[in-house]
Amino acid sequence: MEAKANELGMDILKSTAAQHLLVEDGTVVGVQAEASGTILHVRAKAVILATGSAGANSDLLARYTVRTPEKVRYTGAPGIEGDGIRMATEAGMGECFRLMMPSIGLTVEPLAPFSSQLAVAGAMEPTNLWFNQRGERFANEGLSQAYTFPNNCVESQVRAYSVFDQESFDRLVNEGCLVGWAMYIFAGTKLSDLSDELQRELDSNNPGVCKADTIDELASFFDVDAATLKGTIDEYNGYASSGNDAEFHKDPAFLVPVGTAPFYGFRIKQNCINMYGGIHVNPNNEVINEDGVVIPGLYAVGSECGGYQGETYGLALPGSCQGVSLGTGRVAGTNAAARAQA
Ligand SMILES: Cc1cc2nc3c(=O)[nH]c(=O)nc-3n(C[C@H](O)[C@H](O)[C@H](O)COP(=O)(O)OP(=O)(O)OC[C@H]3O[C@@H](n4cnc5c(N)ncnc54)[C@H](O)[C@@H]3O)c2cc1C
C-alpha cells in the first residue's frame, strides 16, 4: 500500500496525531494535527477516521461497555485512545455509540498471554482450579479454551483467581501445556521459561502472583477465607479422583488435583486486545448522528465503526475484526473518492 501511495504522490505523515476535525457549516473540511509541537491544518474534501476505537482508554471502557476496568488487562497496541470517537462527537455525531470489548482469553496482570508462558499457565490451562473472592469455584475451568466466553465468568465475580500445584508446574515444564494461546504459544509447548517468569513476578512483588507452601498462606495472600478455600479444594480433589465434577461438569481429562506443595496462585483478568465500535456509520461508512443524519465529508472505518457485531466477539468467524477493517476501508475509500471527485 505504501509503494502504491508513493507512486500516486501521496504524502504520509508519520508521528503526526490528528487532534480535531475542521468543520464548516456542519461539513467536515479537514483535520487539525500535531507533529513535534507543530500544529498542521490539512484541508480535505473527505476525511476518513481509522484510529482503531478505544482499547487503551479505560474511562471509555467503563462508560460504554459492560466490563469493569479493574477486571480487565489491555494487551493490545498502545495509543488506541478513542481519538476518532472524540473527534466525531465534536463534529456533531453526538454521544459515543456503545462499545464492545472482544476480550480473548484470560491473563495474569500485567502479562500478555500471547507472549508470556506464566500468563498461559496461570490463566489459560484448563486443569487449573478457579476460585473467587469467597474462595468458591464459579465455573468450568475448561471454558478457558473457548477464549471469548470465560471473560463473562470473570466479569461476574468480584475477584477471580486460579491455582495449580507443583505436580502441574512440573508437567507444564516437562511435558507441555494442554491449551497454550492460539498460534502464539501452541498447545503442547514445554513452558521452559515458567520458572524465570514466575521469579520475576515474585521479585517485583506482583500482588496477583503467589507461591505458597500451604493453602492457608495462599488464601491469606489473596485475602480469601482459608477454611472455605480448603473446602473448595478438597471437594475439587474428590471430583478429580472420581472423574466426575458434580458442580460444573468439567471434562474429566482436565480434572487434576491440587495437592502437592508448593501451590501457585494467580489473580486472573479478562484479556482485552482491542475495542470495537463507538462511531455510528451508514452502509457507505459515512458517519451519522444520533438521528441517522449524515455528517457530510466524514467517514469511519475499522474497529471504531460499530454495529457489525453484538456484545460477544464472534471468534467462530475468523478475521471478524481485520476483515471488517479491510471491507469498511474499501467501502469508505470508494465513497470518499467519489465525493472528492464530484
Ligand atoms: C494480539 C492481537 C491479535 C489479534 N488477532 C486478530 C485476528 O486473529 N483476527 C482479527 O480479525 N482481528 C484480530 N485482532 C484485532 C485486529 O487486529 C484489529 O481489530 C484491527 O487491526 C483494527 O484495525 P483498525 O485499522 O481499525 O485499527 P488499528 O489497526 O488499531 O489502527 C489504528 C491506528 O490509528 C492510530 N491512531 C490512533 N489515534 C490516532 C490519532 N489521533 N492520530 C493519528 N493516528 C492515530 C494508531 O496508532 C493505529 O496505528 C487482533 C488484535 C491484537 C492486538
CSV table of C-alpha atoms and ligand atoms in Angstrom, one decimal:
chain,number,residue,atom,x,y,z
A,1,MET,CA,0.0,0.0,0.0
A,2,GLU,CA,2.8,2.4,0.9
A,3,ALA,CA,4.5,1.7,-2.5
A,4,LYS,CA,1.3,2.5,-4.3
A,5,ALA,CA,0.7,5.6,-2.3
A,6,ASN,CA,4.2,6.8,-3.1
A,7,GLU,CA,3.6,6.1,-6.8
A,8,LEU,CA,0.4,8.2,-6.6
A,9,GLY,CA,2.3,11.1,-5.0
A,10,MET,CA,0.6,10.8,-1.7
A,11,ASP,CA,2.1,12.4,1.5
A,12,ILE,CA,2.2,10.1,4.5
A,13,LEU,CA,2.7,12.0,7.7
A,14,LYS,CA,4.1,9.6,10.4
A,15,SER,CA,4.3,10.5,14.1
A,16,THR,CA,1.5,13.1,13.4
A,17,ALA,CA,-1.5,12.9,15.7
A,18,ALA,CA,-4.9,14.0,14.5
A,19,GLN,CA,-6.4,16.3,17.1
A,20,HIS,CA,-9.7,17.8,15.8
A,21,LEU,CA,-11.8,17.8,12.7
A,22,LEU,CA,-12.2,21.1,10.8
A,23,VAL,CA,-15.9,21.7,10.5
A,24,GLU,CA,-17.6,24.5,8.5
A,25,ASP,CA,-21.4,24.8,8.4
A,26,GLY,CA,-21.8,21.2,9.6
A,27,THR,CA,-19.5,19.8,6.9
A,28,VAL,CA,-16.1,18.3,7.7
A,29,VAL,CA,-13.5,20.1,5.6
A,30,GLY,CA,-10.2,18.8,7.1
A,31,VAL,CA,-8.2,17.8,10.1
A,32,GLN,CA,-6.0,19.6,12.7
A,33,ALA,CA,-3.0,17.6,13.5
A,34,GLU,CA,0.1,18.0,15.6
A,35,ALA,CA,3.7,16.9,14.8
A,36,SER,CA,6.5,17.6,17.3
A,37,GLY,CA,4.8,20.6,18.6
A,38,THR,CA,3.8,22.0,15.2
A,39,ILE,CA,0.1,22.4,14.5
A,40,LEU,CA,-1.0,21.5,11.0
A,41,HIS,CA,-4.3,22.2,9.3
A,42,VAL,CA,-4.9,19.8,6.4
A,43,ARG,CA,-7.9,20.7,4.2
A,44,ALA,CA,-9.8,17.8,2.5
A,45,LYS,CA,-13.0,17.1,0.6
A,46,ALA,CA,-13.4,13.9,2.7
A,47,VAL,CA,-11.9,12.7,5.9
A,48,ILE,CA,-11.8,9.0,7.0
A,49,LEU,CA,-11.4,8.2,10.6
A,50,ALA,CA,-9.4,5.0,11.2
A,51,THR,CA,-8.0,5.4,14.7
A,52,GLY,CA,-8.9,1.8,15.9
A,53,SER,CA,-11.6,2.5,18.6
A,54,ALA,CA,-10.6,2.9,22.2
A,55,GLY,CA,-8.9,-0.3,23.6
A,56,ALA,CA,-6.4,1.6,25.7
A,57,ASN,CA,-8.9,4.0,27.2
A,58,SER,CA,-10.3,2.6,30.5
A,59,ASP,CA,-12.6,5.5,31.0
A,60,LEU,CA,-14.5,4.7,27.8
A,61,LEU,CA,-14.3,1.0,28.7
A,62,ALA,CA,-16.1,1.8,32.0
A,63,ARG,CA,-18.7,4.1,30.4
A,64,TYR,CA,-19.6,2.3,27.2
A,65,THR,CA,-19.0,-1.4,27.8
A,66,VAL,CA,-20.4,-3.9,30.2
A,67,ARG,CA,-16.9,-4.5,31.6
A,68,THR,CA,-15.2,-3.3,34.7
A,69,PRO,CA,-11.7,-1.8,34.0
A,70,GLU,CA,-10.3,-3.3,37.2
A,71,LYS,CA,-11.1,-6.8,36.0
A,72,VAL,CA,-9.6,-6.2,32.5
A,73,ARG,CA,-6.0,-6.2,31.3
A,74,TYR,CA,-5.5,-4.3,28.0
A,75,THR,CA,-2.8,-6.1,26.0
A,76,GLY,CA,-3.3,-4.6,22.6
A,77,ALA,CA,-1.4,-1.8,20.8
A,78,PRO,CA,-0.7,1.4,22.8
A,79,GLY,CA,-2.1,4.7,21.7
A,80,ILE,CA,-5.6,3.5,20.7
A,81,GLU,CA,-7.3,6.0,23.0
A,82,GLY,CA,-10.6,6.8,21.2
A,83,ASP,CA,-9.4,9.9,19.4
A,84,GLY,CA,-11.6,9.2,16.4
A,85,ILE,CA,-14.7,8.8,18.6
A,86,ARG,CA,-14.0,12.1,20.3
A,87,MET,CA,-13.4,13.9,17.1
A,88,ALA,CA,-16.6,12.5,15.6
A,89,THR,CA,-18.5,13.6,18.7
A,90,GLU,CA,-17.1,17.1,18.4
A,91,ALA,CA,-18.0,17.2,14.8
A,92,GLY,CA,-21.7,16.6,15.6
A,93,MET,CA,-22.1,12.8,15.8
A,94,GLY,CA,-23.5,13.0,19.4
A,95,GLU,CA,-22.6,10.6,22.1
A,96,CYS,CA,-20.2,7.7,21.6
A,97,PHE,CA,-22.0,4.6,20.3
A,98,ARG,CA,-22.0,1.5,22.6
A,99,LEU,CA,-18.5,-0.1,22.6
A,100,MET,CA,-17.8,-3.9,22.6
A,101,MET,CA,-14.7,-5.3,24.2
A,102,PRO,CA,-13.9,-8.5,22.3
A,103,SER,CA,-11.8,-9.9,25.2
A,104,ILE,CA,-10.0,-13.0,24.2
A,105,GLY,CA,-8.9,-15.5,26.8
A,106,LEU,CA,-7.7,-14.7,30.3
A,107,THR,CA,-4.5,-13.3,31.6
A,108,VAL,CA,-2.4,-12.6,34.7
A,109,GLU,CA,-1.8,-8.9,35.2
A,110,PRO,CA,0.4,-7.3,33.8
A,111,LEU,CA,1.3,-10.1,31.4
A,112,ALA,CA,0.1,-10.8,27.8
A,113,PRO,CA,-0.9,-14.4,27.2
A,114,PHE,CA,0.4,-14.4,23.6
A,115,SER,CA,3.9,-13.7,24.9
A,116,SER,CA,4.0,-14.9,28.5
A,117,GLN,CA,4.2,-18.5,29.5
A,118,LEU,CA,3.3,-17.6,33.0
A,119,ALA,CA,0.1,-15.9,31.8
A,120,VAL,CA,-0.8,-19.0,29.8
A,121,ALA,CA,0.0,-21.3,32.7
A,122,GLY,CA,-1.8,-19.2,35.3
A,123,ALA,CA,-4.9,-18.2,33.3
A,124,MET,CA,-5.5,-20.5,30.4
A,125,GLU,CA,-4.6,-24.0,31.4
A,126,PRO,CA,-7.9,-25.9,31.8
A,127,THR,CA,-6.5,-28.1,34.6
A,128,ASN,CA,-6.3,-25.1,37.0
A,129,LEU,CA,-8.9,-24.6,39.7
A,130,TRP,CA,-10.6,-21.2,39.6
A,131,PHE,CA,-11.9,-19.6,42.7
A,132,ASN,CA,-13.5,-16.2,43.6
A,133,GLN,CA,-13.2,-13.7,46.4
A,134,ARG,CA,-15.3,-16.1,48.6
A,135,GLY,CA,-12.9,-19.0,48.0
A,136,GLU,CA,-15.5,-20.8,45.9
A,137,ARG,CA,-15.4,-22.2,42.4
A,138,PHE,CA,-17.5,-20.3,39.9
A,139,ALA,CA,-17.2,-22.0,36.5
A,140,ASN,CA,-15.9,-24.9,34.5
A,141,GLU,CA,-12.3,-24.0,34.1
A,142,GLY,CA,-12.2,-25.9,30.7
A,143,LEU,CA,-14.0,-22.9,29.3
A,144,SER,CA,-10.7,-21.1,29.1
A,145,GLN,CA,-10.4,-22.8,25.7
A,146,ALA,CA,-13.5,-21.0,24.4
A,147,TYR,CA,-11.5,-17.7,24.5
A,148,THR,CA,-14.4,-15.3,24.5
A,149,PHE,CA,-16.7,-17.0,27.0
A,150,PRO,CA,-14.6,-17.2,30.2
A,151,ASN,CA,-14.4,-13.4,30.3
A,152,ASN,CA,-18.1,-13.3,31.2
A,153,CYS,CA,-17.4,-15.7,34.1
A,154,VAL,CA,-14.6,-13.5,35.4
A,155,GLU,CA,-16.6,-10.3,34.9
A,156,SER,CA,-19.4,-11.7,37.1
A,157,GLN,CA,-17.1,-12.3,40.1
A,158,VAL,CA,-15.8,-9.5,42.3
A,159,ARG,CA,-12.3,-11.1,42.0
A,160,ALA,CA,-11.2,-14.2,40.2
A,161,TYR,CA,-8.2,-16.4,40.9
A,162,SER,CA,-6.6,-19.7,39.7
A,163,VAL,CA,-4.4,-22.2,41.4
A,164,PHE,CA,-2.3,-25.2,40.5
A,165,ASP,CA,0.2,-27.3,42.4
A,166,GLN,CA,3.9,-28.4,42.0
A,167,GLU,CA,2.9,-31.5,40.0
A,168,SER,CA,1.1,-29.4,37.5
A,169,PHE,CA,4.0,-27.0,37.4
A,170,ASP,CA,6.4,-29.8,36.6
A,171,ARG,CA,4.0,-31.2,33.9
A,172,LEU,CA,3.8,-27.7,32.2
A,173,VAL,CA,7.6,-27.5,32.1
A,174,ASN,CA,8.5,-31.1,31.2
A,175,GLU,CA,5.5,-32.3,29.2
A,176,GLY,CA,4.0,-29.0,27.9
A,177,CYS,CA,0.7,-27.0,28.3
A,178,LEU,CA,-2.5,-28.5,27.2
A,179,VAL,CA,-4.0,-25.4,25.6
A,180,GLY,CA,-1.5,-22.6,25.1
A,181,TRP,CA,-2.7,-19.5,23.4
A,182,ALA,CA,-3.8,-20.0,19.8
A,183,MET,CA,-0.9,-19.6,17.4
A,184,TYR,CA,1.3,-17.6,19.8
A,185,ILE,CA,2.0,-20.4,22.3
A,186,PHE,CA,1.0,-23.7,20.7
A,187,ALA,CA,-0.7,-26.4,22.7
A,188,GLY,CA,2.0,-28.9,23.8
A,189,THR,CA,4.7,-26.2,24.2
A,190,LYS,CA,7.0,-27.1,27.1
A,191,LEU,CA,7.0,-24.0,29.3
A,192,SER,CA,10.7,-23.7,29.8
A,193,ASP,CA,10.5,-20.0,30.8
A,194,LEU,CA,8.0,-20.6,33.5
A,195,SER,CA,10.4,-20.6,36.4
A,196,ASP,CA,12.2,-17.4,35.3
A,197,GLU,CA,8.9,-15.6,34.6
A,198,LEU,CA,7.5,-16.6,37.9
A,199,GLN,CA,10.6,-15.5,39.8
A,200,ARG,CA,10.5,-12.1,38.1
A,201,GLU,CA,6.9,-11.5,39.2
A,202,LEU,CA,7.6,-12.7,42.7
A,203,ASP,CA,10.7,-10.5,42.9
A,204,SER,CA,8.7,-7.5,41.8
A,205,ASN,CA,6.0,-8.2,44.5
A,206,ASN,CA,3.2,-8.6,41.9
A,207,PRO,CA,0.1,-8.7,44.1
A,208,GLY,CA,-1.5,-11.0,41.6
A,209,VAL,CA,1.1,-13.8,41.7
A,210,CYS,CA,1.7,-16.1,44.7
A,211,LYS,CA,3.9,-19.1,45.5
A,212,ALA,CA,2.8,-20.6,48.8
A,213,ASP,CA,3.8,-23.6,50.9
A,214,THR,CA,0.2,-24.0,52.3
A,215,ILE,CA,-3.3,-23.2,51.2
A,216,ASP,CA,-3.6,-21.1,54.3
A,217,GLU,CA,-0.7,-18.9,53.1
A,218,LEU,CA,-2.3,-18.7,49.6
A,219,ALA,CA,-5.7,-17.7,51.0
A,220,SER,CA,-4.1,-15.1,53.2
A,221,PHE,CA,-2.1,-13.6,50.2
A,222,PHE,CA,-5.3,-13.1,48.2
A,223,ASP,CA,-7.4,-12.2,51.3
A,224,VAL,CA,-9.8,-15.1,50.8
A,225,ASP,CA,-11.3,-17.2,53.7
A,226,ALA,CA,-8.9,-20.1,54.2
A,227,ALA,CA,-11.4,-22.6,55.5
A,228,THR,CA,-13.7,-22.1,52.5
A,229,LEU,CA,-10.8,-22.3,50.0
A,230,LYS,CA,-9.6,-25.5,51.7
A,231,GLY,CA,-13.1,-27.0,51.5
A,232,THR,CA,-13.3,-26.0,47.8
A,233,ILE,CA,-10.0,-27.6,47.0
A,234,ASP,CA,-10.9,-30.8,49.0
A,235,GLU,CA,-14.2,-31.1,47.0
A,236,TYR,CA,-12.4,-30.5,43.7
A,237,ASN,CA,-9.8,-33.1,44.5
A,238,GLY,CA,-12.6,-35.5,45.2
A,239,TYR,CA,-14.0,-34.8,41.8
A,240,ALA,CA,-10.6,-35.4,40.3
A,241,SER,CA,-10.3,-38.9,42.0
A,242,SER,CA,-13.9,-39.9,41.0
A,243,GLY,CA,-13.6,-38.4,37.5
A,244,ASN,CA,-16.9,-36.6,38.0
A,245,ASP,CA,-17.1,-32.8,38.5
A,246,ALA,CA,-20.5,-32.8,40.2
A,247,GLU,CA,-20.6,-29.0,40.2
A,248,PHE,CA,-19.6,-27.7,36.8
A,249,HIS,CA,-19.1,-31.0,34.8
A,250,LYS,CA,-15.6,-30.2,33.6
A,251,ASP,CA,-14.1,-32.7,31.2
A,252,PRO,CA,-12.5,-35.5,33.4
A,253,ALA,CA,-9.3,-35.1,31.4
A,254,PHE,CA,-8.9,-31.7,32.9
A,255,LEU,CA,-9.7,-32.7,36.5
A,256,VAL,CA,-6.2,-32.6,38.0
A,257,PRO,CA,-5.9,-32.4,41.8
A,258,VAL,CA,-4.4,-29.5,43.7
A,259,GLY,CA,-2.4,-31.4,46.4
A,260,THR,CA,1.3,-31.2,46.2
A,261,ALA,CA,3.0,-28.1,47.7
A,262,PRO,CA,4.1,-25.5,46.8
A,263,PHE,CA,1.0,-24.0,45.3
A,264,TYR,CA,0.9,-21.3,42.6
A,265,GLY,CA,-1.9,-18.8,42.7
A,266,PHE,CA,-2.9,-16.0,40.3
A,267,ARG,CA,-5.3,-13.2,40.1
A,268,ILE,CA,-6.9,-13.7,36.7
A,269,LYS,CA,-8.3,-11.0,34.4
A,270,GLN,CA,-10.0,-10.6,31.1
A,271,ASN,CA,-7.6,-10.2,28.3
A,272,CYS,CA,-8.6,-7.2,26.1
A,273,ILE,CA,-6.8,-6.8,22.8
A,274,ASN,CA,-9.0,-4.1,21.4
A,275,MET,CA,-12.4,-2.5,21.5
A,276,TYR,CA,-14.9,-2.3,18.9
A,277,GLY,CA,-17.4,0.4,17.9
A,278,GLY,CA,-18.0,4.0,19.1
A,279,ILE,CA,-19.0,5.7,15.8
A,280,HIS,CA,-22.3,5.5,14.0
A,281,VAL,CA,-22.0,4.8,10.3
A,282,ASN,CA,-24.4,4.0,7.4
A,283,PRO,CA,-23.7,1.3,4.8
A,284,ASN,CA,-21.5,3.8,2.9
A,285,ASN,CA,-19.4,4.2,6.0
A,286,GLU,CA,-20.4,7.8,6.3
A,287,VAL,CA,-20.6,9.0,9.9
A,288,ILE,CA,-24.2,9.7,11.0
A,289,ASN,CA,-25.5,11.5,14.1
A,290,GLU,CA,-28.0,10.1,16.6
A,291,ASP,CA,-30.9,10.8,14.2
A,292,GLY,CA,-29.2,9.0,11.4
A,293,VAL,CA,-28.3,12.2,9.5
A,294,VAL,CA,-25.0,12.1,7.6
A,295,ILE,CA,-22.2,14.4,8.7
A,296,PRO,CA,-21.0,15.5,5.2
A,297,GLY,CA,-17.4,14.8,4.4
A,298,LEU,CA,-16.8,12.4,7.3
A,299,TYR,CA,-16.3,8.6,7.1
A,300,ALA,CA,-15.2,6.0,9.6
A,301,VAL,CA,-13.7,2.5,9.2
A,302,GLY,CA,-12.3,-0.5,11.0
A,303,SER,CA,-12.7,-1.2,14.7
A,304,GLU,CA,-14.2,2.2,15.5
A,305,CYS,CA,-17.3,1.9,13.3
A,306,GLY,CA,-19.8,-0.1,15.4
A,307,GLY,CA,-22.7,-2.3,14.6
A,308,TYR,CA,-21.1,-5.2,12.9
A,309,GLN,CA,-21.0,-7.4,16.0
A,310,GLY,CA,-23.1,-7.8,19.1
A,311,GLU,CA,-21.7,-8.0,22.6
A,312,THR,CA,-19.7,-11.2,22.2
A,313,TYR,CA,-16.7,-11.4,19.8
A,314,GLY,CA,-17.6,-13.9,17.1
A,315,LEU,CA,-14.4,-16.0,17.1
A,316,ALA,CA,-16.2,-18.7,15.0
A,317,LEU,CA,-15.8,-16.3,12.1
A,318,PRO,CA,-12.0,-15.8,11.7
A,319,GLY,CA,-10.9,-12.3,10.8
A,320,SER,CA,-14.1,-10.7,12.1
A,321,CYS,CA,-12.1,-7.6,13.1
A,322,GLN,CA,-9.5,-7.4,10.4
A,323,GLY,CA,-12.0,-8.5,7.7
A,324,VAL,CA,-14.3,-5.6,8.8
A,325,SER,CA,-11.3,-3.2,8.7
A,326,LEU,CA,-10.4,-4.2,5.2
A,327,GLY,CA,-14.0,-4.2,4.0
A,328,THR,CA,-15.1,-0.9,5.5
A,329,GLY,CA,-11.8,0.7,4.4
A,330,ARG,CA,-12.6,-0.2,0.8
A,331,VAL,CA,-16.2,1.0,1.1
A,332,ALA,CA,-15.3,4.3,2.7
A,333,GLY,CA,-12.4,4.8,0.3
A,334,THR,CA,-14.6,4.3,-2.7
A,335,ASN,CA,-17.2,6.7,-1.4
A,336,ALA,CA,-14.8,9.3,-0.2
A,337,ALA,CA,-13.0,9.3,-3.6
A,338,ALA,CA,-16.3,9.7,-5.4
A,339,ARG,CA,-17.1,12.7,-3.1
A,340,ALA,CA,-13.7,14.3,-3.7
A,341,GLN,CA,-14.1,13.9,-7.4
A,342,ALA,CA,-17.7,15.2,-7.6
B,1,LIG,C1,-2.7,-9.6,19.5
B,1,LIG,C2,-3.9,-9.3,18.6
B,1,LIG,C3,-4.4,-10.3,17.9
B,1,LIG,C4,-5.4,-10.1,17.0
B,1,LIG,N1,-5.9,-11.1,16.2
B,1,LIG,C5,-6.9,-10.9,15.3
B,1,LIG,C6,-7.3,-12.0,14.5
B,1,LIG,O1,-6.8,-13.1,14.5
B,1,LIG,N2,-8.3,-11.7,13.6
B,1,LIG,C7,-8.9,-10.5,13.5
B,1,LIG,O2,-9.8,-10.3,12.7
B,1,LIG,N3,-8.5,-9.4,14.3
B,1,LIG,C8,-7.5,-9.6,15.2
B,1,LIG,N4,-7.1,-8.6,16.1
B,1,LIG,C9,-7.8,-7.3,16.0
B,1,LIG,C10,-7.4,-6.5,14.8
B,1,LIG,O3,-6.0,-6.5,14.7
B,1,LIG,C11,-7.9,-5.1,14.9
B,1,LIG,O4,-9.3,-5.1,15.2
B,1,LIG,C12,-7.6,-4.3,13.7
B,1,LIG,O5,-6.2,-4.1,13.5
B,1,LIG,C13,-8.2,-2.9,13.7
B,1,LIG,O6,-7.8,-2.2,12.6
B,1,LIG,P1,-8.1,-0.6,12.5
B,1,LIG,O7,-7.5,-0.2,11.2
B,1,LIG,O8,-9.5,-0.3,12.8
B,1,LIG,O9,-7.3,0.0,13.7
B,1,LIG,P2,-5.7,-0.2,14.2
B,1,LIG,O10,-5.1,-1.3,13.4
B,1,LIG,O11,-5.8,-0.3,15.6
B,1,LIG,O12,-5.1,1.1,13.7
B,1,LIG,C14,-5.4,2.4,14.3
B,1,LIG,C15,-4.2,3.3,14.0
B,1,LIG,O13,-4.6,4.6,14.4
B,1,LIG,C16,-3.5,5.3,15.0
B,1,LIG,N5,-4.1,6.4,15.8
B,1,LIG,C17,-4.8,6.4,16.9
B,1,LIG,N6,-5.1,7.7,17.3
B,1,LIG,C18,-4.6,8.5,16.3
B,1,LIG,C19,-4.6,9.9,16.1
B,1,LIG,N7,-5.2,10.7,17.0
B,1,LIG,N8,-4.0,10.4,15.0
B,1,LIG,C20,-3.3,9.6,14.1
B,1,LIG,N9,-3.3,8.2,14.3
B,1,LIG,C21,-3.9,7.7,15.4
B,1,LIG,C22,-2.9,4.2,15.9
B,1,LIG,O14,-1.6,4.5,16.2
B,1,LIG,C23,-3.0,3.0,14.9
B,1,LIG,O15,-1.9,2.9,14.1
B,1,LIG,C24,-6.0,-8.8,16.9
B,1,LIG,C25,-5.5,-7.8,17.7
B,1,LIG,C26,-4.4,-8.0,18.5
B,1,LIG,C27,-3.9,-6.8,19.4
